[in-house]
Short mmCIF file of C-alpha atoms and ligand atoms in Angstrom, two decimals:
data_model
loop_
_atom_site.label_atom_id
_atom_site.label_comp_id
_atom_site.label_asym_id
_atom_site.label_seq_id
_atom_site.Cartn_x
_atom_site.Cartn_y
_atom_site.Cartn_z
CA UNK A 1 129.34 -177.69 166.41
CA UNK A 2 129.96 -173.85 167.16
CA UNK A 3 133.68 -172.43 165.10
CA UNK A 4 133.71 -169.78 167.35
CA UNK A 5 132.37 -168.74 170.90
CA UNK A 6 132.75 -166.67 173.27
CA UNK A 7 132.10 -166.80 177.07
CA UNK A 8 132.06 -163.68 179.46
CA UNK A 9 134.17 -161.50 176.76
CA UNK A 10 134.68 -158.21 178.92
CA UNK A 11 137.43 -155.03 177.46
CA UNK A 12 138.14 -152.51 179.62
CA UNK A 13 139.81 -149.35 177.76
CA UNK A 14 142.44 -147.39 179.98
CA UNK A 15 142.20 -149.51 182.90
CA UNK A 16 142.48 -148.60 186.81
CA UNK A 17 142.47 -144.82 184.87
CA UNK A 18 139.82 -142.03 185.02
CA UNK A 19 139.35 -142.70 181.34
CA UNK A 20 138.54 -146.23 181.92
CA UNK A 21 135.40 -147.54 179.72
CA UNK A 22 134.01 -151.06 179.35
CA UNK A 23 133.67 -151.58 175.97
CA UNK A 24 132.22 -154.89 175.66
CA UNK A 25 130.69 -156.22 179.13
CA UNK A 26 130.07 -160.35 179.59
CA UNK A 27 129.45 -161.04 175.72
CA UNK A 28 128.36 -164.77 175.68
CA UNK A 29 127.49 -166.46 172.53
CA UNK A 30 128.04 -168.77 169.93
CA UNK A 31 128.54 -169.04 165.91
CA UNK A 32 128.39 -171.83 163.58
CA UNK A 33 130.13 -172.92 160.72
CA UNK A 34 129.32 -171.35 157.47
CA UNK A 35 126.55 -168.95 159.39
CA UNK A 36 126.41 -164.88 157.86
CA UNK A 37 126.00 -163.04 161.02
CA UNK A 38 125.49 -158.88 160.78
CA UNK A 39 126.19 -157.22 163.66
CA UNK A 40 124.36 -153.77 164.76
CA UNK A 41 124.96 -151.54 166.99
CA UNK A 42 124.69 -147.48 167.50
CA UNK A 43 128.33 -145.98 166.87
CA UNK A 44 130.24 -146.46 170.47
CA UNK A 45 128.44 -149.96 171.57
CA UNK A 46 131.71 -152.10 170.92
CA UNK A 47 131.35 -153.45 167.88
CA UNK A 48 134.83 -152.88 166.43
CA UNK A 49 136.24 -153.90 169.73
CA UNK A 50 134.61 -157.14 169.43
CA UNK A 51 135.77 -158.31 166.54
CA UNK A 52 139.43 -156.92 167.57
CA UNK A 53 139.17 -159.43 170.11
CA UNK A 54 137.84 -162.08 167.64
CA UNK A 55 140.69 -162.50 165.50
CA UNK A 56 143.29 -161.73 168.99
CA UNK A 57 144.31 -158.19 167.69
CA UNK A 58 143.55 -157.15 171.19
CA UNK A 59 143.55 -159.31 174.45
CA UNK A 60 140.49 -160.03 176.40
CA UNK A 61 140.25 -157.82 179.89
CA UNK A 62 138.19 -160.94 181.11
CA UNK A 63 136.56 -164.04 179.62
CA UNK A 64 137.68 -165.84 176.80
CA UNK A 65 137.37 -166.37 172.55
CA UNK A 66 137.09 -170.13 171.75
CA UNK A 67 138.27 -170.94 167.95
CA UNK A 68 137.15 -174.80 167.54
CA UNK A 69 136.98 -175.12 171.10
CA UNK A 70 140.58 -173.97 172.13
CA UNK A 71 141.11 -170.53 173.14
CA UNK A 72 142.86 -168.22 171.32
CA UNK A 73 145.32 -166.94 174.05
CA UNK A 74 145.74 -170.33 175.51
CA UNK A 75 149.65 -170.15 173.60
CA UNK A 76 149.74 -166.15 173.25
CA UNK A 77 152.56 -167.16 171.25
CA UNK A 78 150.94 -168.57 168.48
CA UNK A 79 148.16 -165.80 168.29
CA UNK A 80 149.58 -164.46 164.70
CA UNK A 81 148.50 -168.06 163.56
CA UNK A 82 144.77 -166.92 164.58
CA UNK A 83 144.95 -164.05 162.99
CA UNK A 84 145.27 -165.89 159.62
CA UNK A 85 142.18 -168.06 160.46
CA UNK A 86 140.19 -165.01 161.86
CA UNK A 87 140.80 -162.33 158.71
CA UNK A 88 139.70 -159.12 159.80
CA UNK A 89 139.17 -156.05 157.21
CA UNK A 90 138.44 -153.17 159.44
CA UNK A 91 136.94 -150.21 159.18
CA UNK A 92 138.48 -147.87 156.53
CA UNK A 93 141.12 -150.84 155.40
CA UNK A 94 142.77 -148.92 152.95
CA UNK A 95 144.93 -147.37 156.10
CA UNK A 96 146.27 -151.41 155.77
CA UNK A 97 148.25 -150.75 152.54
CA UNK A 98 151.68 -150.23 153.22
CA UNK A 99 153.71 -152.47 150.36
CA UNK A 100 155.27 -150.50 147.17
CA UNK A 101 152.69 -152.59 144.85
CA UNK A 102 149.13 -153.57 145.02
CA UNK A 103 150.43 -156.91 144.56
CA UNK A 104 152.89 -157.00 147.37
CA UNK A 105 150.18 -155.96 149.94
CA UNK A 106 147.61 -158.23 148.85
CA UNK A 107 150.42 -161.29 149.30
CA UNK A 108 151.41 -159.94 152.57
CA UNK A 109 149.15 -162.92 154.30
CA UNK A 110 149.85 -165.37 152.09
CA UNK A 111 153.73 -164.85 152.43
CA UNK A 112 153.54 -165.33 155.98
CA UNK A 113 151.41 -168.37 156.02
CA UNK A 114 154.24 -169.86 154.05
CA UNK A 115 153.01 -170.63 150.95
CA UNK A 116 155.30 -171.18 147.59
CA UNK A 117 156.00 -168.35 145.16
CA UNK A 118 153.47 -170.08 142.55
CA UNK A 119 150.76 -170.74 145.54
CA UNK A 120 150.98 -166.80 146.06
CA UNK A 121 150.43 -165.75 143.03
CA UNK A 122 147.66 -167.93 142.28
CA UNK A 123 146.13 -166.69 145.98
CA UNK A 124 146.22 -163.08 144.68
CA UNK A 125 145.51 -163.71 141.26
CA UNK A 126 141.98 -165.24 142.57
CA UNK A 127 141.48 -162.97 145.45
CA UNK A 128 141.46 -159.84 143.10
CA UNK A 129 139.12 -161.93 141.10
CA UNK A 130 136.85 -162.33 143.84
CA UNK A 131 136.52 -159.01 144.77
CA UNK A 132 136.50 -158.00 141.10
CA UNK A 133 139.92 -155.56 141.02
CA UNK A 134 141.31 -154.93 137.42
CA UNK A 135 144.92 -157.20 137.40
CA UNK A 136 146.37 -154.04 136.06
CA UNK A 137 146.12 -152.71 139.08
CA UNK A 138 148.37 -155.34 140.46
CA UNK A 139 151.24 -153.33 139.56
CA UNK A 140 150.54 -149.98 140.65
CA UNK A 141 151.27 -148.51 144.24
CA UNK A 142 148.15 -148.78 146.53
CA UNK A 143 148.44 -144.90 146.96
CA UNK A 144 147.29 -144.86 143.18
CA UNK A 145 144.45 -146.36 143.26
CA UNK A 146 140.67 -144.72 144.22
CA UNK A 147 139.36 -144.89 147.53
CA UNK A 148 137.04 -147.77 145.91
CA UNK A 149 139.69 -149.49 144.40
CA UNK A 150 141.96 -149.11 147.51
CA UNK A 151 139.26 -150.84 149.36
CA UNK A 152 138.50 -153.48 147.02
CA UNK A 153 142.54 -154.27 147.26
CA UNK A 154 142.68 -154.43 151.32
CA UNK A 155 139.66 -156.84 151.58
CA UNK A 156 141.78 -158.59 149.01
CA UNK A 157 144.35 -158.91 150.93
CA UNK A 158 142.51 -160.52 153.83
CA UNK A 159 140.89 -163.42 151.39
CA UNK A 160 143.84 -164.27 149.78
CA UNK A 161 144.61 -165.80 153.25
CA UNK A 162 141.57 -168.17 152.93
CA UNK A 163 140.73 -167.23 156.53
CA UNK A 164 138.20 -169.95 158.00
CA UNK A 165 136.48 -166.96 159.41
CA UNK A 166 136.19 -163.82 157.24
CA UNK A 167 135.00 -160.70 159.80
CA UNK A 168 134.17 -157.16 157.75
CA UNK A 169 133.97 -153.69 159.65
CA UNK A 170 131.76 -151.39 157.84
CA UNK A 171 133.17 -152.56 154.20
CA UNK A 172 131.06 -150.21 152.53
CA UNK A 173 131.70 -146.85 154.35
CA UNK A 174 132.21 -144.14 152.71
CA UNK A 175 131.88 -145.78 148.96
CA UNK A 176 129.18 -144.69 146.82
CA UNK A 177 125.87 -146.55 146.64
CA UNK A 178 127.22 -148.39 143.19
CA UNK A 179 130.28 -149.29 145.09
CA UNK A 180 128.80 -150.43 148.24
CA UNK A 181 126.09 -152.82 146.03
CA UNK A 182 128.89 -154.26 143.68
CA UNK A 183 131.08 -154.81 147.54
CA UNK A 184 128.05 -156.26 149.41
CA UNK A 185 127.05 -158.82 146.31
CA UNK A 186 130.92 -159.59 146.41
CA UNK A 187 131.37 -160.44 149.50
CA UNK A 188 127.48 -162.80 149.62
CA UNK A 189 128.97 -164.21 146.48
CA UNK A 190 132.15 -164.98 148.73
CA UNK A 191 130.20 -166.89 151.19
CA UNK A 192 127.89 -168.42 148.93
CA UNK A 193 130.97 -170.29 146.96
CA UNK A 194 133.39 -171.01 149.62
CA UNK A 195 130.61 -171.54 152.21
CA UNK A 196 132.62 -169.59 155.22
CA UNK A 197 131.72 -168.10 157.77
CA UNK A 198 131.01 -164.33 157.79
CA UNK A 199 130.55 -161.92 160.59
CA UNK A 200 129.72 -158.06 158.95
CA UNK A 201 129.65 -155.27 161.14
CA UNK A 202 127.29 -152.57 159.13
CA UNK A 203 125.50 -149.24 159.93
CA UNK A 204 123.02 -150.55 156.78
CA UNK A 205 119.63 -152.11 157.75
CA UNK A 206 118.99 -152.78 154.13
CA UNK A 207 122.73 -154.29 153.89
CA UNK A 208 122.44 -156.46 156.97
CA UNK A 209 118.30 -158.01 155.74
CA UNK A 210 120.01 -158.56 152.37
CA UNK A 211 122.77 -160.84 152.70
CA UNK A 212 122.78 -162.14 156.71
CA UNK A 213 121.11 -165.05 157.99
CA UNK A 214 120.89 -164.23 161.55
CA UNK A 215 121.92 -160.87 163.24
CA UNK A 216 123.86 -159.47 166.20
CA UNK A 217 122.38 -156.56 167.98
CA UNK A 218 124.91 -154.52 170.43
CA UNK A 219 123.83 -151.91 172.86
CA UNK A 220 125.73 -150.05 175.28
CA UNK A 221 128.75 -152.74 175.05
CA UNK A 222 126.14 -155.56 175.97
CA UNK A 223 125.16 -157.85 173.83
CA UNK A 224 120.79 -157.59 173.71
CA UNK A 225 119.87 -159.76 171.13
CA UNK A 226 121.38 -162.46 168.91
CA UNK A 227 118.61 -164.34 166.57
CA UNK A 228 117.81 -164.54 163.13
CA UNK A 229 117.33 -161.72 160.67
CA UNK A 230 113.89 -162.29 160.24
CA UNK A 231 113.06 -162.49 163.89
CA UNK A 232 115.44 -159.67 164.89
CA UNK A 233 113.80 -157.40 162.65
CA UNK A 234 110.61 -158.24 163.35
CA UNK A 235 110.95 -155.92 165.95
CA UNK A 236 110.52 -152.59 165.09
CA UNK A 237 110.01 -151.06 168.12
CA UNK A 238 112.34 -152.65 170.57
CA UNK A 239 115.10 -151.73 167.93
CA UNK A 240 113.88 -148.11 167.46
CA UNK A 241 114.32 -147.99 171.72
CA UNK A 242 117.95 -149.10 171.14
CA UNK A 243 118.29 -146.12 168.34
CA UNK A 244 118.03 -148.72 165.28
CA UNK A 245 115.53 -149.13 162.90
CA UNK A 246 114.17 -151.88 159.99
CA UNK A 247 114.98 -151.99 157.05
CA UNK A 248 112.79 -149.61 154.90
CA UNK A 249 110.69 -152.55 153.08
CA UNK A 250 110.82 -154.48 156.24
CA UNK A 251 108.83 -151.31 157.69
CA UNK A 252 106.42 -150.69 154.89
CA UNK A 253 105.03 -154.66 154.91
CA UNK A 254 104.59 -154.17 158.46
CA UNK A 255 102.55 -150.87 157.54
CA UNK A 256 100.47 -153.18 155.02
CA UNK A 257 99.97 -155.78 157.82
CA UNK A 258 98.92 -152.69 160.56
CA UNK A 259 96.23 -152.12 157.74
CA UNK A 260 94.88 -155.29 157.46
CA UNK A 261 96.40 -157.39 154.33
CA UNK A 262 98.04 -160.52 155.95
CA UNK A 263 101.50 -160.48 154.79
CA UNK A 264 104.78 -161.69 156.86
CA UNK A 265 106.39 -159.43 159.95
CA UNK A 266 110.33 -159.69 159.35
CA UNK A 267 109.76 -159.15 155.30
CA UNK A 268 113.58 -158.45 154.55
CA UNK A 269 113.73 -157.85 150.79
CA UNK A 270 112.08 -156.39 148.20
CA UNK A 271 112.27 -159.58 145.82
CA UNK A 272 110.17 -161.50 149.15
CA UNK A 273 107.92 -158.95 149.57
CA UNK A 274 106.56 -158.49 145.76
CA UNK A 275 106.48 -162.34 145.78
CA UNK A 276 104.04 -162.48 148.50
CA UNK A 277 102.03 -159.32 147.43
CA UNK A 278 101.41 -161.09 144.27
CA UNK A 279 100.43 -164.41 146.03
CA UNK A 280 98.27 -162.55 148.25
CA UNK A 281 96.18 -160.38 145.22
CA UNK A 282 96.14 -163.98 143.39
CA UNK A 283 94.51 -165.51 146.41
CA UNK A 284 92.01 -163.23 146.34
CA UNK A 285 91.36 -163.47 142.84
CA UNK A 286 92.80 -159.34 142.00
CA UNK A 287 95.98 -160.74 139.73
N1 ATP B 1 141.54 -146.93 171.84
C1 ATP B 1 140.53 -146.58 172.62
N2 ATP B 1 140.74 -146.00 173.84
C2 ATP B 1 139.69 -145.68 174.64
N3 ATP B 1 138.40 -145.86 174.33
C3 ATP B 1 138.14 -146.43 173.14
C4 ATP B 1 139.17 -146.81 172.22
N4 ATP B 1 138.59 -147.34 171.11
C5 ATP B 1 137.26 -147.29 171.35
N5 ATP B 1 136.99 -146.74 172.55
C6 ATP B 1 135.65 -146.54 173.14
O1 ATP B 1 135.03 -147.80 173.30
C7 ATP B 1 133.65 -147.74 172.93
C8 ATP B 1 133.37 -148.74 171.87
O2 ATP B 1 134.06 -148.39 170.69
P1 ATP B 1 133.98 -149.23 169.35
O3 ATP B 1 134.91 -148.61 168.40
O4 ATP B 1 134.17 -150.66 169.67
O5 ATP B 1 132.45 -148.99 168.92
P2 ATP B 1 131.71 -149.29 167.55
O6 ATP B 1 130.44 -149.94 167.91
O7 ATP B 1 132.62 -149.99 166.62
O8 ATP B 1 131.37 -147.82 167.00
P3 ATP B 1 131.24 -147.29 165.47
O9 ATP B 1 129.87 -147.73 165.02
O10 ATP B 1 131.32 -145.80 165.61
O11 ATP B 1 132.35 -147.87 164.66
C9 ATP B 1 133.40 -146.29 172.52
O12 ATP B 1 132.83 -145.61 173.60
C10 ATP B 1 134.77 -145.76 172.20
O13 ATP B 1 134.85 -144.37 172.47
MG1 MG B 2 133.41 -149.50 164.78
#
């Protein structure tokens, strides 16, 4: 059973304005539990709005978001409750932090769920854990910390809520490539324990055949192709058309396979590909 769908999911920037702009036109599709979806998409094809509308931070123009088979706006009311389920870190988080301490901001969610004192701390005590923050940072004011740091502490923030659905906008942006490995092996160690599921918006080819099972492609607000990693990337050319490209060992197997050796299309790491290079030489008696 699908956790979350969507049918027709249209916004519409500036309506009935001469700045109006579709941002995401007639999105239909659905995720399952415990799935790790990437989504793609040249800058400006709606990504962020998307998930905005995923976790009810903005309102569908048209169409709807189904959570469990409700939708969200059904009791516009109660919205702030799906916003706990759906946790959204967005892109550049660390504009989130607002409270005097680390701490504080980090136990914003958790405070408004409802929890006890000793339920809190526990929350952010483990959340920091999980996304490996020093505790004595807990103490300090978010405005002290590095921009890694300050990063680590919003996504933080967004765990400790135990969201059913955990949605990340470009979590590595901007950090340096030691950063954004230690983030991105956080964050498939995240959904590899607590089995959730994960939707991660990323400008990283590499990032997205690493950790996600099946992949989002967005073009021009539409949605033009929703399958699995290996398939989706398996297709060089159509995704170079769409101003995307493979992930760099992705493209050099297919290279080797233009030349002859018969290795898989849709080769998304490195670890895969050396595996099957050495099963191929052994085959033919070379290793
Ligand atoms: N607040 C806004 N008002 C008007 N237009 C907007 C607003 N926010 C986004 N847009 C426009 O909507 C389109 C989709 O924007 P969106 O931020 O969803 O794209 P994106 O895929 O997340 O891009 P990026 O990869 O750069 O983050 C863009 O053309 C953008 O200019
Ligand atoms: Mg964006």
């Amino acid at each position: 059973m699908s956790i979350l769908s969507v049918k027709d999911l249209t916004y519409v920037y500036s309506q009935g304005t001469p700045f109006e702009h579709t941002a995401v036109d007639k999105l239909s599709f659905e995720i399952e539990r415990g799935d790790f979806i990437g989504i793609i998409g040249h800058t400006g094809s709606g990504k962020s709005t998307l998930v905005q509308m995923l976790n009810g931070l903005i309102k569908p123009t048209s169409g709807a978001v189904y959570l469990d088979n409700i939708n969200i706006w059904d009791k516009p009311k109660e919205i702030r409750k799906i916003r706990f389920k759906v946790g959204l870190v967005f892109q550049y988080p660390e504009y989130q932090l607002f409270e005097e301490t680390v701490e504080k901001d980090i136990a914003f969610g958790p405070t408004n769920i409802g929890l006890n004192e000793k339920e809190i701390k526990e929350r952010v005590l483990q959340a920091a854990k999980f996304v490996d923050l020093n505790p004595e940072l807990l103490v300090k004011s978010p405005f002290d910390l590095s921009g890694g740091e300050k990063r680590r502490a919003a996504i933080a923030g967004v765990i400790a809520m135990d969201p059913d659905i955990l949605i990340l906008d470009e979590p590595c942006a901007g950090l340096d490539p030691l950063g954004r490995d230690i983030l991105l092996s956080q964050i498939y160690s995240y959904h590899k324990e607590r089995g959730n599921t994960v939707l991660l918006v990323s400008h990283s080819m590499e990032d997205v055949g690493t950790v996600c099972d099946k992949v989002m492609v967005m073009n021009r607000s539409r949605l033009e192709m929703f399958d699995t990693a290996q398939r989706v990337f398996s297709q060089g050319e159509r995704l170079q058309k769409l101003g995307l490209r493979i992930p760099q060992i992705t493209s050099v197997i297919d290279e080797l396979i233009d030349a002859g050796f018969p290795l898989k299309r849709g080769t998304l790491t490195v670890e895969q590909a050396v595996e099957d290079i050495t099963e191929y030489l052994k085959r033919e008696g070379r290793l």
